[in-house]
Tab-separated table of C-alpha atoms in Angstrom:
chain	number	residue	atom	x	y	z
A	1	UNK	CA	0.058	-0.016	0.384
A	2	UNK	CA	3.004	2.253	0.588
A	3	UNK	CA	4.436	1.578	-2.390
A	4	UNK	CA	1.287	2.266	-4.403
A	5	UNK	CA	0.642	5.807	-2.467
A	6	UNK	CA	4.095	6.719	-3.553
A	7	UNK	CA	3.113	6.133	-6.961
A	8	UNK	CA	0.239	8.114	-7.050
A	9	UNK	CA	1.949	10.961	-5.545
A	10	UNK	CA	4.583	11.032	-8.255
A	11	UNK	CA	2.302	11.249	-10.985
A	12	UNK	CA	-0.272	14.151	-9.343
A	13	UNK	CA	1.217	15.984	-6.220
A	14	UNK	CA	4.061	17.140	-4.273
A	15	UNK	CA	4.079	15.946	-0.887
A	16	UNK	CA	5.778	18.044	1.786
A	17	UNK	CA	6.692	14.625	3.809
A	18	UNK	CA	10.695	15.098	3.831
A	19	UNK	CA	10.563	11.335	4.923
A	20	UNK	CA	8.664	10.569	1.988
A	21	UNK	CA	10.918	12.174	-0.353
A	22	UNK	CA	13.816	10.387	1.150
A	23	UNK	CA	11.959	7.151	1.059
A	24	UNK	CA	10.995	7.512	-2.969
A	25	UNK	CA	14.665	8.262	-3.703
A	26	UNK	CA	16.131	5.288	-1.892
A	27	UNK	CA	13.705	2.644	-4.100
A	28	UNK	CA	13.680	4.325	-6.930
A	29	UNK	CA	13.263	1.907	-9.421
A	30	UNK	CA	10.304	0.449	-7.627
A	31	UNK	CA	8.376	3.965	-7.602
A	32	UNK	CA	9.136	5.015	-11.237
A	33	UNK	CA	8.381	0.821	-12.726
A	34	UNK	CA	5.140	1.780	-13.506
A	35	UNK	CA	5.297	4.702	-15.557
A	36	UNK	CA	8.150	3.059	-17.914
A	37	UNK	CA	6.910	5.949	-20.501
A	38	UNK	CA	8.234	8.710	-18.964
A	39	UNK	CA	11.438	6.998	-17.851
A	40	UNK	CA	12.012	7.303	-20.863
A	41	UNK	CA	11.174	10.194	-21.977
A	42	UNK	CA	13.700	11.838	-19.547
A	43	UNK	CA	16.409	9.506	-20.265
A	44	UNK	CA	15.658	10.544	-24.600
A	45	UNK	CA	16.009	13.485	-23.657
A	46	UNK	CA	19.071	13.744	-20.867
A	47	UNK	CA	21.998	12.364	-19.379
A	48	UNK	CA	23.047	12.958	-15.934
A	49	UNK	CA	25.450	15.510	-16.896
A	50	UNK	CA	22.959	17.655	-19.255
A	51	UNK	CA	20.591	17.903	-16.585
A	52	UNK	CA	22.869	19.314	-13.947
A	53	UNK	CA	24.087	21.143	-16.593
A	54	UNK	CA	20.798	22.687	-17.130
A	55	UNK	CA	19.832	23.039	-13.301
A	56	UNK	CA	23.314	24.945	-12.552
A	57	UNK	CA	22.369	27.167	-15.230
A	58	UNK	CA	24.552	27.075	-17.815
A	59	UNK	CA	24.320	24.301	-20.535
A	60	UNK	CA	26.811	24.177	-23.812
A	61	UNK	CA	26.151	22.660	-27.632
A	62	UNK	CA	29.101	22.127	-29.551
A	63	UNK	CA	28.998	23.128	-32.641
A	64	UNK	CA	28.866	19.372	-34.002
A	65	UNK	CA	26.039	18.460	-32.445
A	66	UNK	CA	23.871	20.763	-34.237
A	67	UNK	CA	25.273	20.361	-37.241
A	68	UNK	CA	24.426	16.443	-36.911
A	69	UNK	CA	20.968	17.163	-36.460
A	70	UNK	CA	20.820	19.968	-39.022
A	71	UNK	CA	22.560	17.532	-41.670
A	72	UNK	CA	19.820	14.542	-40.603
A	73	UNK	CA	16.714	16.793	-40.779
A	74	UNK	CA	17.357	17.085	-44.792
A	75	UNK	CA	15.953	15.396	-47.111
A	76	UNK	CA	16.593	14.686	-51.259
A	77	UNK	CA	13.593	17.007	-51.796
A	78	UNK	CA	14.521	19.634	-49.579
A	79	UNK	CA	15.856	22.832	-51.995
A	80	UNK	CA	18.668	23.475	-48.990
A	81	UNK	CA	21.148	20.825	-49.582
A	82	UNK	CA	23.763	21.515	-47.081
A	83	UNK	CA	23.958	23.470	-43.929
A	84	UNK	CA	26.435	24.275	-41.102
A	85	UNK	CA	26.511	26.524	-38.386
A	86	UNK	CA	30.450	28.008	-36.793
A	87	UNK	CA	29.683	29.868	-33.485
A	88	UNK	CA	33.015	32.630	-32.375
A	89	UNK	CA	34.356	33.751	-29.360
A	90	UNK	CA	33.156	37.514	-30.215
A	91	UNK	CA	29.431	36.305	-30.057
A	92	UNK	CA	28.629	35.929	-33.979
A	93	UNK	CA	27.176	32.818	-35.360
A	94	UNK	CA	27.995	31.962	-38.821
A	95	UNK	CA	25.527	29.619	-41.346
A	96	UNK	CA	26.747	28.356	-44.309
A	97	UNK	CA	24.254	26.692	-47.203
A	98	UNK	CA	24.159	24.727	-50.465
A	99	UNK	CA	20.898	25.661	-52.003
A	100	UNK	CA	19.886	23.106	-54.977
A	101	UNK	CA	18.700	27.577	-56.398
A	102	UNK	CA	21.295	29.851	-54.900
A	103	UNK	CA	24.340	28.162	-54.337
A	104	UNK	CA	26.116	29.098	-51.706
A	105	UNK	CA	24.766	30.922	-48.976
A	106	UNK	CA	26.443	32.424	-45.713
A	107	UNK	CA	24.825	34.284	-43.200
A	108	UNK	CA	27.310	36.108	-39.994
A	109	UNK	CA	24.958	37.802	-37.110
A	110	UNK	CA	23.903	37.455	-33.380
A	111	UNK	CA	21.398	35.156	-31.195
A	112	UNK	CA	19.695	38.671	-29.615
A	113	UNK	CA	16.994	36.012	-27.949
A	114	UNK	CA	16.732	32.136	-27.245
A	115	UNK	CA	13.745	32.190	-24.963
A	116	UNK	CA	11.480	29.004	-23.681
A	117	UNK	CA	9.351	30.180	-20.509
A	118	UNK	CA	5.890	29.074	-20.478
A	119	UNK	CA	4.158	29.405	-23.676
A	120	UNK	CA	6.644	31.892	-24.581
A	121	UNK	CA	8.754	29.904	-27.126
A	122	UNK	CA	11.458	32.036	-29.851
A	123	UNK	CA	14.781	32.641	-31.191
A	124	UNK	CA	15.920	36.666	-32.622
A	125	UNK	CA	18.020	36.369	-34.490
A	126	UNK	CA	19.813	39.181	-36.153
A	127	UNK	CA	22.191	39.287	-39.451
A	128	UNK	CA	24.835	41.661	-39.582
A	129	UNK	CA	26.612	40.544	-42.733
A	130	UNK	CA	24.251	39.455	-45.224
A	131	UNK	CA	21.406	40.959	-46.988
A	132	UNK	CA	18.180	39.262	-46.201
A	133	UNK	CA	16.450	40.397	-49.391
A	134	UNK	CA	15.822	37.673	-51.928
A	135	UNK	CA	15.810	33.867	-51.484
A	136	UNK	CA	12.244	33.017	-51.171
A	137	UNK	CA	11.425	30.788	-48.609
A	138	UNK	CA	15.227	29.319	-48.244
A	139	UNK	CA	15.762	31.912	-45.058
A	140	UNK	CA	12.960	30.498	-43.720
A	141	UNK	CA	13.671	26.386	-44.177
A	142	UNK	CA	17.392	27.702	-42.895
A	143	UNK	CA	16.396	29.559	-39.590
A	144	UNK	CA	13.374	27.282	-38.500
A	145	UNK	CA	15.510	24.351	-39.267
A	146	UNK	CA	18.654	25.953	-37.254
A	147	UNK	CA	16.190	27.001	-34.502
A	148	UNK	CA	14.548	23.339	-33.794
A	149	UNK	CA	18.469	21.430	-34.266
A	150	UNK	CA	19.411	23.922	-31.131
A	151	UNK	CA	16.591	22.702	-29.048
A	152	UNK	CA	16.610	19.171	-29.323
A	153	UNK	CA	19.673	18.508	-26.732
A	154	UNK	CA	17.526	20.650	-24.553
A	155	UNK	CA	14.391	19.290	-25.496
A	156	UNK	CA	14.886	16.406	-26.963
A	157	UNK	CA	13.592	15.918	-30.595
A	158	UNK	CA	10.681	17.818	-31.831
A	159	UNK	CA	8.947	17.003	-35.184
A	160	UNK	CA	9.247	20.153	-37.660
A	161	UNK	CA	6.274	21.398	-39.779
A	162	UNK	CA	4.590	24.180	-40.179
A	163	UNK	CA	3.741	24.511	-36.240
A	164	UNK	CA	7.443	25.994	-36.703
A	165	UNK	CA	6.565	30.226	-38.296
A	166	UNK	CA	9.628	32.540	-39.233
A	167	UNK	CA	8.951	35.822	-39.502
A	168	UNK	CA	11.137	38.745	-41.228
A	169	UNK	CA	11.825	42.288	-40.841
A	170	UNK	CA	14.858	43.446	-42.218
A	171	UNK	CA	17.812	41.978	-41.313
A	172	UNK	CA	15.892	40.619	-38.420
A	173	UNK	CA	14.483	36.629	-38.057
A	174	UNK	CA	11.634	35.794	-35.548
A	175	UNK	CA	11.328	31.605	-35.067
A	176	UNK	CA	8.571	30.775	-32.664
A	177	UNK	CA	8.622	27.337	-32.023
A	178	UNK	CA	6.128	27.281	-29.251
A	179	UNK	CA	3.447	25.064	-30.721
A	180	UNK	CA	5.674	22.071	-32.446
A	181	UNK	CA	7.187	22.076	-28.336
A	182	UNK	CA	3.751	21.805	-26.848
A	183	UNK	CA	3.581	18.448	-29.106
A	184	UNK	CA	7.162	16.914	-28.145
A	185	UNK	CA	7.335	14.013	-25.827
A	186	UNK	CA	8.841	16.139	-23.283
A	187	UNK	CA	5.570	18.452	-23.239
A	188	UNK	CA	3.657	15.163	-22.109
A	189	UNK	CA	5.650	14.102	-19.999
A	190	UNK	CA	4.876	15.416	-15.665
A	191	UNK	CA	6.448	14.528	-12.599
A	192	UNK	CA	4.368	14.822	-9.373
A	193	UNK	CA	2.123	17.280	-11.089
A	194	UNK	CA	5.238	19.353	-12.747
A	195	UNK	CA	5.184	19.666	-16.353
A	196	UNK	CA	8.873	18.953	-18.153
A	197	UNK	CA	8.656	21.447	-20.882
A	198	UNK	CA	6.989	23.999	-18.967
A	199	UNK	CA	9.592	23.732	-16.195
A	200	UNK	CA	12.123	23.584	-18.656
A	201	UNK	CA	13.696	28.074	-18.812
A	202	UNK	CA	15.639	28.872	-21.488
A	203	UNK	CA	16.952	32.537	-20.951
A	204	UNK	CA	19.254	33.072	-22.975
A	205	UNK	CA	21.945	31.051	-26.505
A	206	UNK	CA	25.248	33.285	-26.648
A	207	UNK	CA	27.602	31.568	-29.201
A	208	UNK	CA	31.552	30.936	-28.725
A	209	UNK	CA	34.181	29.864	-30.286
A	210	UNK	CA	32.694	26.133	-31.168
A	211	UNK	CA	29.763	26.033	-29.037
A	212	UNK	CA	26.448	27.625	-28.392
A	213	UNK	CA	26.476	28.143	-24.411
A	214	UNK	CA	22.171	27.838	-22.916
A	215	UNK	CA	21.283	30.321	-19.943
A	216	UNK	CA	18.986	27.293	-18.247
A	217	UNK	CA	17.146	26.303	-15.136
A	218	UNK	CA	14.804	23.802	-14.462
A	219	UNK	CA	11.946	25.085	-11.882
A	220	UNK	CA	10.728	22.128	-9.494
A	221	UNK	CA	11.423	21.451	-6.228
A	222	UNK	CA	15.692	19.888	-5.787
A	223	UNK	CA	13.891	16.914	-4.519
A	224	UNK	CA	12.366	16.224	-8.163
A	225	UNK	CA	15.551	17.374	-9.573
A	226	UNK	CA	17.738	15.037	-7.638
A	227	UNK	CA	14.848	12.065	-8.649
A	228	UNK	CA	15.092	12.990	-11.955
A	229	UNK	CA	19.040	12.821	-11.642
A	230	UNK	CA	18.747	9.577	-10.200
A	231	UNK	CA	16.440	7.998	-12.525
A	232	UNK	CA	19.061	8.958	-15.071
A	233	UNK	CA	22.158	7.455	-12.993
A	234	UNK	CA	20.343	4.200	-12.262
A	235	UNK	CA	17.168	2.747	-14.579
A	236	UNK	CA	18.523	1.282	-17.872
């Protein structure tokens, strides 16, 4: 009976008893077993090191990781045939794309905002060395896919579709990925009543030499943070 009560509490409420959390974390395998799909989502989204960095407030994503995800998003039918990014110590993020219609396109600029806070989820990028005039929908494709690729190590896979919208005004691009994120597996997962996608907050992103640093937090009690880390460290 005590085990069943613990499972119910894991799904719906946050109990006040410190003794409860001690017991829960000591026998995490027994408690989470009925919720194996949730455990799978957590493990497919983070490993223990990445979650620790998210909790501590800084999460680094190397360029080669972003580029690998971008390459996986390209299909034979896409007008963009190749795309990769290069981050620089001066805060610039360079983008190179090979396209069927226009050949090579090179863009250099800054990430002015990269936000996930509840219902607000968007990136703002300002081009510094390339005029965005022309090239039709190519720019929209590039930046919508870029934002999703940058998110992947933070929130897990996101299906790219029309839910990712792009608005270009002058040399400023705003990508809104809020609706796509709401359909992600992480957004369907709650532990102790805390939706994990809502609990995750992203406050910004800054390119450095070879990687992008995200400013993050996980807005759940420390006991749930510890439980998630225990799941990542102990479950298969």
